[in-house]
XYZ file of C-alpha atoms in Angstrom:
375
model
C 21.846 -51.849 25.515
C 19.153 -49.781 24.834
C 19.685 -45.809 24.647
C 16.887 -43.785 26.441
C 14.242 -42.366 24.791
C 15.432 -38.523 24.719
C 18.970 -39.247 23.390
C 17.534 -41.302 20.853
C 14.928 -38.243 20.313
C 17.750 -35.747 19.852
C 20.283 -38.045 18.002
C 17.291 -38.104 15.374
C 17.105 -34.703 15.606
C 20.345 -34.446 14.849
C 20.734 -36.260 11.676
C 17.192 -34.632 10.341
C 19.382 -31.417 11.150
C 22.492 -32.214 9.059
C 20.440 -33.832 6.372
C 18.320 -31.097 5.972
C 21.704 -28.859 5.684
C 23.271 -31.440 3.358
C 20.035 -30.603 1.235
C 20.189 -27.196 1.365
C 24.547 -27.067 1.028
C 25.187 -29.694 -1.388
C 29.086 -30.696 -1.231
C 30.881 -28.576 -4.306
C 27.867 -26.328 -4.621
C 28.863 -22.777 -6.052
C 30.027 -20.054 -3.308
C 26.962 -17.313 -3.708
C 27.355 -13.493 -2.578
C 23.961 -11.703 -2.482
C 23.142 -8.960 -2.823
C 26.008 -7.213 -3.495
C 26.701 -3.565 -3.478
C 29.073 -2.428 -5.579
C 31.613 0.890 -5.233
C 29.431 2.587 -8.069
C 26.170 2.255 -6.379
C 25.218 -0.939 -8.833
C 23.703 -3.845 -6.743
C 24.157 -7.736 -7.906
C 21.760 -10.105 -6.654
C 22.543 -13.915 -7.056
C 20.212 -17.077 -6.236
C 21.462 -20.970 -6.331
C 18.464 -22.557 -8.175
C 19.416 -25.048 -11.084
C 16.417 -26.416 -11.618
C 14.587 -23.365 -12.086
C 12.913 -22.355 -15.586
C 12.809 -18.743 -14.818
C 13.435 -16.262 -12.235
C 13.246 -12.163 -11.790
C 14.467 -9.762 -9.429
C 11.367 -7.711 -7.813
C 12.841 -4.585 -6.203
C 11.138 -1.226 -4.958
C 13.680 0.740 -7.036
C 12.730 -0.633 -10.585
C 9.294 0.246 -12.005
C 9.105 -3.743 -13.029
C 10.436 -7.029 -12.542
C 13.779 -7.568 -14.284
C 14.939 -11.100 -15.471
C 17.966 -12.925 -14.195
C 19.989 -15.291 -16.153
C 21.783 -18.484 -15.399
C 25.177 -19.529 -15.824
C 26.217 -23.052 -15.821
C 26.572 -23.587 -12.312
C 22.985 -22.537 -11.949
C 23.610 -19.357 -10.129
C 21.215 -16.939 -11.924
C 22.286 -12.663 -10.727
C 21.264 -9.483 -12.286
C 23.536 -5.809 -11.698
C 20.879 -2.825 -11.540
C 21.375 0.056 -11.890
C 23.352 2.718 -10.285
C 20.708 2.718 -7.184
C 19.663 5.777 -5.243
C 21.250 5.367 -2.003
C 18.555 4.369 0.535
C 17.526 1.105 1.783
C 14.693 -0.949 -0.266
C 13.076 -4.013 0.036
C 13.042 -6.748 -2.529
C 12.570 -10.764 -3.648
C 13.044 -12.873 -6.283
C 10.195 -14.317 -8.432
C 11.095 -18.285 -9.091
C 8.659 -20.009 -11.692
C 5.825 -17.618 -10.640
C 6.525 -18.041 -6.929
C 8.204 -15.155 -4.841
C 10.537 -15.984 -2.148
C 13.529 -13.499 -0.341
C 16.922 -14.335 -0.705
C 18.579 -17.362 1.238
C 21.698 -15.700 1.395
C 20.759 -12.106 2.813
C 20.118 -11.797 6.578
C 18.022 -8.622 6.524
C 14.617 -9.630 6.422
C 11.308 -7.210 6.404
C 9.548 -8.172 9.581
C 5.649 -8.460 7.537
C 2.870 -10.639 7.551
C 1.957 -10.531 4.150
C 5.146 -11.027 2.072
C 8.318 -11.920 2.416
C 11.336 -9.514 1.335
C 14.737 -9.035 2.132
C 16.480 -5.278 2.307
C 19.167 -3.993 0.522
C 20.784 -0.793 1.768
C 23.200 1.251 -0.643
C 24.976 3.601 1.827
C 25.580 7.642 0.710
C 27.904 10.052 0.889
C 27.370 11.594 3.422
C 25.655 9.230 5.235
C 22.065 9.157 5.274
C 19.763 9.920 8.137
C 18.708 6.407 8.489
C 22.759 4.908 7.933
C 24.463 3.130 11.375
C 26.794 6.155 12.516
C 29.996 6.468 14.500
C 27.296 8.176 17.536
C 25.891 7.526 20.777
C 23.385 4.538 20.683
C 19.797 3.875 22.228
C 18.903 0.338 23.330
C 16.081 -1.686 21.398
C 14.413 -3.673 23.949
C 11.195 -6.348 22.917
C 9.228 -7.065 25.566
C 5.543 -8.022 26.171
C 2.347 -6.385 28.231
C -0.738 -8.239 29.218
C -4.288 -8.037 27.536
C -6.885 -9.557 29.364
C -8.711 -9.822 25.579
C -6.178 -10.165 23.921
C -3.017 -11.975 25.674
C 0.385 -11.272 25.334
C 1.112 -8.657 23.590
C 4.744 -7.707 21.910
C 5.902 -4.041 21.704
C 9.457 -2.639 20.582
C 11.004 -0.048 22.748
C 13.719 2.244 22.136
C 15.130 4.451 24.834
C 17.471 7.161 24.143
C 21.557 7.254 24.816
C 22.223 7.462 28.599
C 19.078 6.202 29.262
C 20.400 3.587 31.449
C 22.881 5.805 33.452
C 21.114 8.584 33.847
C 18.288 7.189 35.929
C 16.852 10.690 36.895
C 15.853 12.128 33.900
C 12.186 11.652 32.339
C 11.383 11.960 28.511
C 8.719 12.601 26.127
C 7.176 9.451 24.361
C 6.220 8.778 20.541
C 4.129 5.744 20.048
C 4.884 5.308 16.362
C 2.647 2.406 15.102
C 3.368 0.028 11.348
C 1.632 -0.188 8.560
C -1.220 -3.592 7.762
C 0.519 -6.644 7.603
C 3.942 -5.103 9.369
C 4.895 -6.048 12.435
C 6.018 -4.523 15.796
C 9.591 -4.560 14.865
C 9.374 -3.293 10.901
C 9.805 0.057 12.354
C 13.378 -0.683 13.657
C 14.438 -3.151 10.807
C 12.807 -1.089 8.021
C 12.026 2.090 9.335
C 15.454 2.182 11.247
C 13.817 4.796 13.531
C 16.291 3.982 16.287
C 19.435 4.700 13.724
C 17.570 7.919 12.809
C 16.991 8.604 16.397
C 20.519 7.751 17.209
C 21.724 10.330 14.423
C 19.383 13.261 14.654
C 20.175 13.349 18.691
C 23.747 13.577 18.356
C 23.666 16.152 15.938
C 21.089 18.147 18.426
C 18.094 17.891 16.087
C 15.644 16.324 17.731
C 14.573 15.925 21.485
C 15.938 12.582 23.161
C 12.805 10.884 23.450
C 11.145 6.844 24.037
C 10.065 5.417 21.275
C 7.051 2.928 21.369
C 6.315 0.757 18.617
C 3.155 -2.010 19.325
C 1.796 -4.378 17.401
C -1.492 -2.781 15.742
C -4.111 -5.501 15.024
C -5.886 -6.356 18.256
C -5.335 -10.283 17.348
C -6.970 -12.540 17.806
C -10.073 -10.796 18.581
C -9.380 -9.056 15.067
C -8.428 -11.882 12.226
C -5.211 -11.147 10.609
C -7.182 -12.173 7.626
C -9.351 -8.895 8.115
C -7.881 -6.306 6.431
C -6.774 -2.782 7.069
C -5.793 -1.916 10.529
C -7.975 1.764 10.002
C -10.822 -0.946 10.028
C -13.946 -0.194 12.264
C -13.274 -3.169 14.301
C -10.044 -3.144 15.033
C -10.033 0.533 15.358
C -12.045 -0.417 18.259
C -10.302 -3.664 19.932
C -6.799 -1.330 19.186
C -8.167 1.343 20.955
C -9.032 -0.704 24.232
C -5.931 -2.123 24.011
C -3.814 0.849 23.695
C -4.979 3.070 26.474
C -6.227 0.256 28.482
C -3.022 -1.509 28.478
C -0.320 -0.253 26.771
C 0.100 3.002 28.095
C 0.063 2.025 31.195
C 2.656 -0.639 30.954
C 4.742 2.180 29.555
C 4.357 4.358 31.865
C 4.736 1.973 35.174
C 8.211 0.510 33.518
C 9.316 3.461 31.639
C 10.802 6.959 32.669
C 8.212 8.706 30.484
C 6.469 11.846 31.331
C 2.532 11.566 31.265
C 1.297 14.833 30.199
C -0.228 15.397 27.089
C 2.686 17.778 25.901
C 5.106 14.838 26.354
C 3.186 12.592 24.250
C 2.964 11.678 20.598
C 1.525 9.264 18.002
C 2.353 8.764 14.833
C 2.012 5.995 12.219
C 2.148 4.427 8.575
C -0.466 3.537 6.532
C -3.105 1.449 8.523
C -1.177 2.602 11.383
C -1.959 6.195 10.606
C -5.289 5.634 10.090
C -5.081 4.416 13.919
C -2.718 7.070 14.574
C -5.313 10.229 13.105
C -8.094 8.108 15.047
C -6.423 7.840 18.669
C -4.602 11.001 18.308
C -7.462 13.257 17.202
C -10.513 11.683 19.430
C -7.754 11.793 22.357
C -6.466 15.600 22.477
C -5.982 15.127 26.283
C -3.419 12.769 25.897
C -1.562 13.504 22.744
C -0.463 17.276 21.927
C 1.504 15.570 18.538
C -0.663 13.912 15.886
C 1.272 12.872 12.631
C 0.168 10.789 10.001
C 2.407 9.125 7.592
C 0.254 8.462 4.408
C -2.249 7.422 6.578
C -5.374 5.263 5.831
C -8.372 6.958 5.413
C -11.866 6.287 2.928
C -13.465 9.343 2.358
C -16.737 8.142 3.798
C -15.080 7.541 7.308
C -13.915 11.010 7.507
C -16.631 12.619 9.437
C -16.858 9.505 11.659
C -13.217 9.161 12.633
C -12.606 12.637 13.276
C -15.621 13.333 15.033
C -13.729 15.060 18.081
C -11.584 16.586 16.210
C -14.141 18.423 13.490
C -16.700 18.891 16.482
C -14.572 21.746 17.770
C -11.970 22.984 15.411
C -10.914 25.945 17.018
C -10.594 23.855 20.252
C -8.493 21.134 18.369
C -6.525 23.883 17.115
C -6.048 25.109 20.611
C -5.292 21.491 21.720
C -2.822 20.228 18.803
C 1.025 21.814 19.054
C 1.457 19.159 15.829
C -0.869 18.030 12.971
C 1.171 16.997 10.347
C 0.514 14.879 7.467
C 3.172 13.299 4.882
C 2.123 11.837 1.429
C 4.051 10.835 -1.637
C 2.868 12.443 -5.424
C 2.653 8.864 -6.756
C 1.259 7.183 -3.529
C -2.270 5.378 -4.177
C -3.655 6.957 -1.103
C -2.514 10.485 -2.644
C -6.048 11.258 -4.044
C -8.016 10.515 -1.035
C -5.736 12.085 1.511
C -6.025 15.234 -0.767
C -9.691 15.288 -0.076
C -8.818 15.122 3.322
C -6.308 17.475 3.528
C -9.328 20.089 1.688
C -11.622 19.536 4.605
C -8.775 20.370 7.334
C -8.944 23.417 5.242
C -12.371 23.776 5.153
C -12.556 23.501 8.393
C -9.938 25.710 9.006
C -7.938 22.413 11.585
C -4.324 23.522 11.391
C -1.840 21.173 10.027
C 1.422 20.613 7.782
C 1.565 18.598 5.237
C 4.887 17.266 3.456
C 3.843 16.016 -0.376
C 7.067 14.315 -1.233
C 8.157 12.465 -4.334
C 7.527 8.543 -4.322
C 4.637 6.007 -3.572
C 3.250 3.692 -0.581
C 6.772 2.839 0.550
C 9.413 2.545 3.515
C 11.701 5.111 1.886
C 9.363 7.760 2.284
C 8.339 6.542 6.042
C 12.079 7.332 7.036
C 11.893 10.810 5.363
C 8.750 11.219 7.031
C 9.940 10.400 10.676
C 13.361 12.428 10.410
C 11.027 15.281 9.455
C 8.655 15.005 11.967
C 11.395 14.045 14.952
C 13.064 17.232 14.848
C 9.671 18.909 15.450
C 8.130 16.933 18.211
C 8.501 18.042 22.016
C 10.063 21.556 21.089
Protein backbone atom coordinates (compact mmCIF):
# COMPACT_ATOMS: atom_id res chain seq x y z
CA UNK A 1 0.00 0.00 0.00
CA UNK A 2 1.27 3.14 -0.73
CA UNK A 3 2.19 5.66 2.26
CA UNK A 4 1.04 9.32 1.61
CA UNK A 5 3.12 11.76 0.42
CA UNK A 6 3.86 13.78 3.83
CA UNK A 7 4.76 10.67 5.92
CA UNK A 8 6.95 9.61 3.30
CA UNK A 9 8.26 13.45 3.30
CA UNK A 10 9.00 13.33 7.02
CA UNK A 11 10.17 9.64 7.28
CA UNK A 12 12.95 11.04 4.79
CA UNK A 13 13.40 13.69 6.89
CA UNK A 14 13.96 11.61 9.44
CA UNK A 15 16.68 9.41 8.31
CA UNK A 16 18.56 12.66 6.61
CA UNK A 17 18.24 13.73 10.42
CA UNK A 18 19.91 10.70 12.08
CA UNK A 19 22.36 10.34 9.27
CA UNK A 20 23.45 13.65 9.44
CA UNK A 21 23.92 13.01 13.42
CA UNK A 22 25.58 9.64 12.74
CA UNK A 23 28.05 11.96 10.69
CA UNK A 24 28.58 14.37 13.04
CA UNK A 25 28.62 11.55 16.38
CA UNK A 26 30.42 8.74 14.96
CA UNK A 27 29.79 5.49 17.25
CA UNK A 28 33.08 5.26 19.76
CA UNK A 29 34.05 8.81 18.94
CA UNK A 30 36.08 10.47 21.90
CA UNK A 31 33.85 12.24 24.76
CA UNK A 32 35.00 16.17 24.22
CA UNK A 33 34.62 18.92 27.10
CA UNK A 34 35.12 22.47 25.73
CA UNK A 35 36.05 24.94 26.88
CA UNK A 36 36.85 24.21 30.13
CA UNK A 37 37.50 26.42 33.03
CA UNK A 38 39.60 25.29 35.40
CA UNK A 39 39.73 26.12 39.51
CA UNK A 40 43.00 28.23 38.76
CA UNK A 41 41.52 30.46 36.22
CA UNK A 42 43.36 28.27 33.23
CA UNK A 43 40.85 27.54 30.35
CA UNK A 44 41.19 24.18 28.06
CA UNK A 45 39.67 24.26 24.80
CA UNK A 46 39.26 20.89 22.86
CA UNK A 47 38.00 20.26 19.10
CA UNK A 48 37.24 16.58 17.49
CA UNK A 49 38.95 17.03 14.06
CA UNK A 50 41.23 14.02 12.92
CA UNK A 51 41.70 14.87 9.73
CA UNK A 52 42.89 18.21 10.31
CA UNK A 53 46.64 19.36 9.45
CA UNK A 54 46.60 22.22 11.79
CA UNK A 55 44.52 24.12 14.08
CA UNK A 56 44.91 27.33 16.65
CA UNK A 57 42.98 28.74 19.32
CA UNK A 58 42.03 32.59 18.45
CA UNK A 59 40.96 34.22 21.73
CA UNK A 60 40.53 38.03 22.74
CA UNK A 61 42.76 37.40 25.78
CA UNK A 62 46.03 36.32 23.90
CA UNK A 63 47.84 38.94 21.78
CA UNK A 64 48.07 35.95 18.95
CA UNK A 65 46.85 32.77 17.84
CA UNK A 66 48.21 29.85 19.87
CA UNK A 67 48.59 26.28 18.34
CA UNK A 68 46.77 23.21 19.52
CA UNK A 69 48.07 19.78 19.35
CA UNK A 70 46.57 16.42 18.67
CA UNK A 71 46.54 13.35 20.51
CA UNK A 72 45.77 10.10 18.99
CA UNK A 73 42.20 10.16 19.17
CA UNK A 74 42.32 13.34 17.19
CA UNK A 75 41.12 15.61 19.87
CA UNK A 76 43.52 18.60 19.52
CA UNK A 77 43.11 21.25 23.21
CA UNK A 78 45.34 23.94 24.40
CA UNK A 79 45.32 25.25 28.56
CA UNK A 80 45.95 29.20 28.52
CA UNK A 81 46.82 30.91 30.76
CA UNK A 82 45.63 31.88 34.11
CA UNK A 83 42.79 34.21 32.35
CA UNK A 84 41.57 37.51 33.71
CA UNK A 85 38.21 36.80 34.89
CA UNK A 86 35.72 38.33 32.40
CA UNK A 87 33.93 36.87 29.58
CA UNK A 88 35.74 36.82 25.95
CA UNK A 89 34.96 35.70 22.75
CA UNK A 90 36.93 33.22 20.74
CA UNK A 91 37.27 30.38 17.68
CA UNK A 92 39.40 28.02 16.45
CA UNK A 93 41.42 28.41 13.20
CA UNK A 94 41.22 24.79 11.23
CA UNK A 95 43.60 24.62 8.08
CA UNK A 96 43.24 28.42 7.59
CA UNK A 97 39.48 28.38 8.12
CA UNK A 98 37.89 29.80 11.43
CA UNK A 99 34.92 28.19 12.85
CA UNK A 100 33.43 28.40 16.86
CA UNK A 101 33.37 25.50 18.84
CA UNK A 102 30.76 22.58 18.25
CA UNK A 103 30.71 21.79 21.70
CA UNK A 104 30.09 25.30 23.45
CA UNK A 105 26.52 26.68 23.46
CA UNK A 106 27.35 30.36 23.95
CA UNK A 107 27.50 31.84 20.72
CA UNK A 108 28.23 35.77 19.82
CA UNK A 109 25.06 36.84 18.10
CA UNK A 110 27.29 38.78 14.83
CA UNK A 111 27.04 39.01 11.31
CA UNK A 112 30.46 39.02 10.44
CA UNK A 113 32.16 36.17 12.35
CA UNK A 114 31.42 33.50 14.18
CA UNK A 115 32.73 33.08 17.95
CA UNK A 116 31.80 31.36 20.88
CA UNK A 117 32.24 32.99 24.66
CA UNK A 118 34.05 31.82 27.39
CA UNK A 119 33.34 33.35 30.79
CA UNK A 120 35.92 32.79 33.77
CA UNK A 121 33.84 33.82 36.83
CA UNK A 122 35.69 36.16 39.84
CA UNK A 123 35.82 36.43 43.18
CA UNK A 124 33.68 38.41 43.98
CA UNK A 125 31.57 38.16 41.28
CA UNK A 126 31.78 40.46 38.53
CA UNK A 127 29.29 43.08 37.52
CA UNK A 128 28.33 41.28 34.45
CA UNK A 129 28.29 37.42 36.48
CA UNK A 130 24.45 35.68 36.86
CA UNK A 131 23.76 36.59 40.68
CA UNK A 132 21.65 35.11 43.44
CA UNK A 133 19.22 38.71 42.76
CA UNK A 134 16.02 39.79 41.52
CA UNK A 135 15.71 39.23 37.67
CA UNK A 136 14.32 41.40 34.66
CA UNK A 137 12.62 39.62 31.75
CA UNK A 138 14.31 39.61 28.16
CA UNK A 139 11.55 39.75 25.80
CA UNK A 140 12.26 39.70 21.55
CA UNK A 141 9.67 40.98 19.80
CA UNK A 142 9.16 42.81 16.45
CA UNK A 143 7.70 46.50 15.27
CA UNK A 144 6.59 47.36 11.81
CA UNK A 145 8.53 49.50 9.14
CA UNK A 146 6.63 50.45 6.33
CA UNK A 147 10.41 50.71 4.50
CA UNK A 148 11.79 48.48 6.05
CA UNK A 149 9.49 45.43 7.38
CA UNK A 150 9.71 43.65 10.38
CA UNK A 151 11.88 44.74 12.50
CA UNK A 152 13.45 42.73 15.73
CA UNK A 153 14.28 44.61 18.98
CA UNK A 154 15.40 43.09 22.49
CA UNK A 155 13.68 44.39 25.51
CA UNK A 156 14.53 44.17 29.01
CA UNK A 157 12.23 45.38 31.72
CA UNK A 158 13.27 45.69 35.20
CA UNK A 159 12.33 43.22 38.39
CA UNK A 160 8.62 43.68 39.31
CA UNK A 161 7.96 44.94 36.17
CA UNK A 162 5.21 42.59 35.62
CA UNK A 163 3.51 42.98 39.09
CA UNK A 164 3.79 46.25 39.61
CA UNK A 165 1.69 47.48 36.73
CA UNK A 166 1.54 51.17 38.01
CA UNK A 167 4.82 52.29 37.97
CA UNK A 168 6.52 54.04 34.78
CA UNK A 169 10.38 54.04 34.09
CA UNK A 170 13.03 55.78 32.32
CA UNK A 171 14.25 54.15 28.97
CA UNK A 172 17.92 53.54 27.52
CA UNK A 173 17.96 52.59 23.92
CA UNK A 174 21.42 51.06 23.93
CA UNK A 175 22.24 50.16 20.25
CA UNK A 176 25.39 47.22 18.95
CA UNK A 177 28.20 47.65 17.29
CA UNK A 178 28.52 46.87 12.86
CA UNK A 179 27.95 43.48 12.16
CA UNK A 180 26.28 42.71 15.88
CA UNK A 181 23.02 41.99 16.21
CA UNK A 182 19.96 43.03 18.31
CA UNK A 183 20.60 40.48 20.90
CA UNK A 184 24.74 40.77 21.26
CA UNK A 185 23.95 43.22 23.89
CA UNK A 186 22.27 40.60 26.19
CA UNK A 187 24.50 37.54 25.16
CA UNK A 188 27.74 39.57 25.07
CA UNK A 189 27.14 42.66 26.66
CA UNK A 190 25.04 40.86 29.45
CA UNK A 191 23.44 44.29 30.10
CA UNK A 192 20.41 42.61 31.64
CA UNK A 193 22.83 40.58 34.28
CA UNK A 194 24.49 43.97 34.91
CA UNK A 195 21.16 45.55 35.20
CA UNK A 196 19.94 42.78 37.36
CA UNK A 197 23.09 43.33 39.74
CA UNK A 198 23.61 47.04 39.91
CA UNK A 199 19.62 47.38 40.87
CA UNK A 200 19.73 45.14 43.68
CA UNK A 201 22.61 46.60 45.12
CA UNK A 202 20.76 50.23 44.68
CA UNK A 203 23.21 51.55 42.08
CA UNK A 204 21.47 52.33 39.33
CA UNK A 205 17.80 53.47 38.55
CA UNK A 206 15.40 50.47 37.52
CA UNK A 207 15.01 51.33 34.07
CA UNK A 208 13.76 49.58 30.22
CA UNK A 209 16.26 48.71 28.27
CA UNK A 210 15.90 48.88 24.38
CA UNK A 211 18.22 47.24 22.20
CA UNK A 212 17.21 47.42 18.06
CA UNK A 213 18.72 46.21 15.34
CA UNK A 214 20.90 49.20 13.79
CA UNK A 215 21.25 48.79 9.98
CA UNK A 216 18.05 49.96 8.33
CA UNK A 217 18.13 46.55 6.11
CA UNK A 218 17.35 46.06 3.44
CA UNK A 219 17.16 49.52 2.30
CA UNK A 220 20.89 49.65 3.70
CA UNK A 221 23.05 46.41 2.35
CA UNK A 222 24.54 44.52 5.13
CA UNK A 223 27.40 44.48 2.75
CA UNK A 224 27.72 48.39 3.30
CA UNK A 225 29.77 48.99 5.97
CA UNK A 226 29.76 50.97 9.15
CA UNK A 227 26.47 51.63 10.72
CA UNK A 228 27.87 55.64 11.45
CA UNK A 229 27.52 55.53 7.53
CA UNK A 230 25.71 58.57 5.84
CA UNK A 231 23.08 56.35 4.56
CA UNK A 232 22.14 54.40 7.06
CA UNK A 233 22.54 57.14 9.50
CA UNK A 234 19.66 58.33 7.58
CA UNK A 235 17.26 55.14 6.90
CA UNK A 236 18.20 54.41 11.01
CA UNK A 237 17.09 57.60 11.86
CA UNK A 238 13.55 57.31 10.12
CA UNK A 239 13.26 54.21 11.51
CA UNK A 240 14.00 54.93 15.02
CA UNK A 241 11.81 57.86 15.81
CA UNK A 242 9.38 57.01 13.18
CA UNK A 243 8.80 53.62 14.44
CA UNK A 244 10.53 52.44 17.16
CA UNK A 245 9.84 54.80 19.71
CA UNK A 246 6.62 54.72 19.28
CA UNK A 247 6.14 51.03 19.47
CA UNK A 248 7.92 51.45 22.77
CA UNK A 249 6.11 53.74 24.08
CA UNK A 250 2.38 52.40 23.06
CA UNK A 251 3.46 48.73 24.59
CA UNK A 252 5.80 49.79 27.21
CA UNK A 253 5.37 51.58 30.70
CA UNK A 254 8.04 54.12 29.72
CA UNK A 255 7.95 57.72 30.53
CA UNK A 256 8.25 60.08 27.38
CA UNK A 257 10.02 63.07 28.51
CA UNK A 258 13.29 63.87 27.49
CA UNK A 259 14.71 63.47 31.15
CA UNK A 260 13.51 59.83 31.08
CA UNK A 261 15.26 59.03 28.01
CA UNK A 262 18.67 57.80 26.97
CA UNK A 263 20.84 56.47 24.11
CA UNK A 264 23.78 54.94 24.16
CA UNK A 265 25.81 52.63 21.90
CA UNK A 266 29.06 50.69 20.70
CA UNK A 267 31.07 51.35 17.99
CA UNK A 268 28.90 51.94 14.79
CA UNK A 269 26.19 52.08 17.22
CA UNK A 270 27.72 55.06 18.92
CA UNK A 271 28.35 56.73 16.01
CA UNK A 272 24.35 56.45 15.66
CA UNK A 273 24.07 56.97 19.22
CA UNK A 274 26.31 60.69 19.22
CA UNK A 275 24.20 61.34 15.89
CA UNK A 276 20.48 60.76 17.25
CA UNK A 277 21.32 61.81 20.66
CA UNK A 278 23.06 65.11 19.90
CA UNK A 279 20.79 66.39 16.74
CA UNK A 280 17.75 65.24 19.11
CA UNK A 281 18.29 67.20 22.58
CA UNK A 282 14.44 67.28 22.92
CA UNK A 283 14.17 63.81 23.28
CA UNK A 284 17.26 62.51 24.92
CA UNK A 285 18.72 64.39 28.15
CA UNK A 286 21.56 61.19 28.26
CA UNK A 287 23.98 60.88 25.34
CA UNK A 288 26.82 58.22 25.87
CA UNK A 289 29.06 56.91 23.48
CA UNK A 290 30.93 53.76 23.89
CA UNK A 291 34.06 54.06 21.60
CA UNK A 292 31.92 55.36 19.20
CA UNK A 293 32.45 55.68 15.38
CA UNK A 294 33.41 58.80 14.20
CA UNK A 295 35.96 60.11 10.94
CA UNK A 296 37.23 63.28 11.69
CA UNK A 297 35.83 64.83 8.55
CA UNK A 298 32.16 63.99 9.67
CA UNK A 299 32.56 65.80 12.84
CA UNK A 300 31.19 69.13 11.99
CA UNK A 301 28.42 67.44 9.95
CA UNK A 302 27.13 64.99 12.54
CA UNK A 303 27.14 67.26 15.32
CA UNK A 304 25.78 70.08 13.64
CA UNK A 305 23.00 70.70 16.43
CA UNK A 306 24.98 70.05 18.90
CA UNK A 307 28.18 72.53 17.97
CA UNK A 308 25.54 75.13 16.58
CA UNK A 309 24.68 76.08 20.14
CA UNK A 310 27.05 74.82 22.73
CA UNK A 311 25.98 76.60 25.58
CA UNK A 312 22.38 75.50 24.70
CA UNK A 313 23.54 71.77 24.36
CA UNK A 314 25.16 72.24 27.55
CA UNK A 315 21.95 73.51 28.97
CA UNK A 316 20.10 70.59 27.26
CA UNK A 317 22.53 67.48 28.07
CA UNK A 318 22.31 66.17 32.02
CA UNK A 319 24.91 63.31 30.37
CA UNK A 320 27.65 63.45 27.66
CA UNK A 321 29.87 60.85 28.32
CA UNK A 322 32.32 59.17 26.22
CA UNK A 323 34.34 55.77 26.99
CA UNK A 324 37.51 54.72 24.98
CA UNK A 325 40.17 52.13 25.55
CA UNK A 326 44.27 53.33 25.42
CA UNK A 327 44.89 50.60 22.82
CA UNK A 328 41.50 50.92 20.91
CA UNK A 329 42.03 51.78 17.03
CA UNK A 330 39.44 54.44 17.25
CA UNK A 331 41.56 55.97 20.30
CA UNK A 332 43.33 58.57 18.04
CA UNK A 333 40.39 59.91 16.30
CA UNK A 334 38.04 60.06 19.24
CA UNK A 335 40.91 62.10 20.91
CA UNK A 336 40.51 64.68 18.24
CA UNK A 337 37.09 64.65 19.04
CA UNK A 338 37.17 64.76 22.49
CA UNK A 339 39.70 68.29 21.78
CA UNK A 340 36.91 69.96 19.92
CA UNK A 341 34.20 69.24 22.81
CA UNK A 342 36.86 71.16 24.52
CA UNK A 343 37.26 73.65 22.17
CA UNK A 344 34.05 74.21 22.10
CA UNK A 345 33.70 74.23 25.56
CA UNK A 346 30.38 71.01 25.10
CA UNK A 347 30.53 69.42 28.53
CA UNK A 348 31.22 65.81 28.76
CA UNK A 349 33.07 62.83 30.68
CA UNK A 350 35.15 60.77 29.28
CA UNK A 351 36.39 57.27 30.77
CA UNK A 352 39.97 56.29 28.88
CA UNK A 353 40.24 52.77 30.12
CA UNK A 354 42.83 50.10 29.50
CA UNK A 355 42.09 47.65 26.46
CA UNK A 356 41.07 47.84 22.68
CA UNK A 357 37.79 47.64 20.35
CA UNK A 358 36.26 44.93 22.53
CA UNK A 359 33.11 43.57 24.55
CA UNK A 360 35.04 43.63 27.83
CA UNK A 361 35.34 47.17 27.83
CA UNK A 362 31.50 47.68 26.55
CA UNK A 363 30.42 46.01 29.96
CA UNK A 364 32.75 48.34 31.96
CA UNK A 365 31.43 51.02 29.99
CA UNK A 366 27.62 50.36 30.63
CA UNK A 367 28.03 49.55 34.51
CA UNK A 368 29.69 52.97 34.55
CA UNK A 369 27.35 54.82 32.77
CA UNK A 370 24.05 52.90 34.43
CA UNK A 371 24.65 54.12 37.77
CA UNK A 372 24.64 57.68 36.36
CA UNK A 373 21.66 57.79 34.11
CA UNK A 374 18.14 59.10 35.41
CA UNK A 375 19.62 60.46 38.81
Amino acid sequence: MNQPLSIRFLLACLLLSLGRLAGAQPPGSPPVVSPQVNTDNTVTFRLLAPAAKDVKLNAQFEKAPVAMTKDARGVWSVTTGPVKPDMYPYSFTVDGISVADPKNSSIFPNEGFQNSLVEITGSPPLVHTIQNVPHGTVSYQFYTSPELGQRPVVVYTPPGYETDTKTTYPVLYLLHGTTDLEETWTKVGRANIILDNLISQGKAKPMVIVMPYGRAFPVISKSSGSLRNWDNLQAFKKDFLGNLMPFVEKNYRVRKDKDSRAIAGFSGGGGETLYLGLNNPDLFSWVCGFAPGMLKEEFERNNATAFANPALTNQRLKLFWIGVGKEDMLYPVINDYLKVLDDKKIKHETLISDGGHTWMNCKLYLSTIAQKLFR
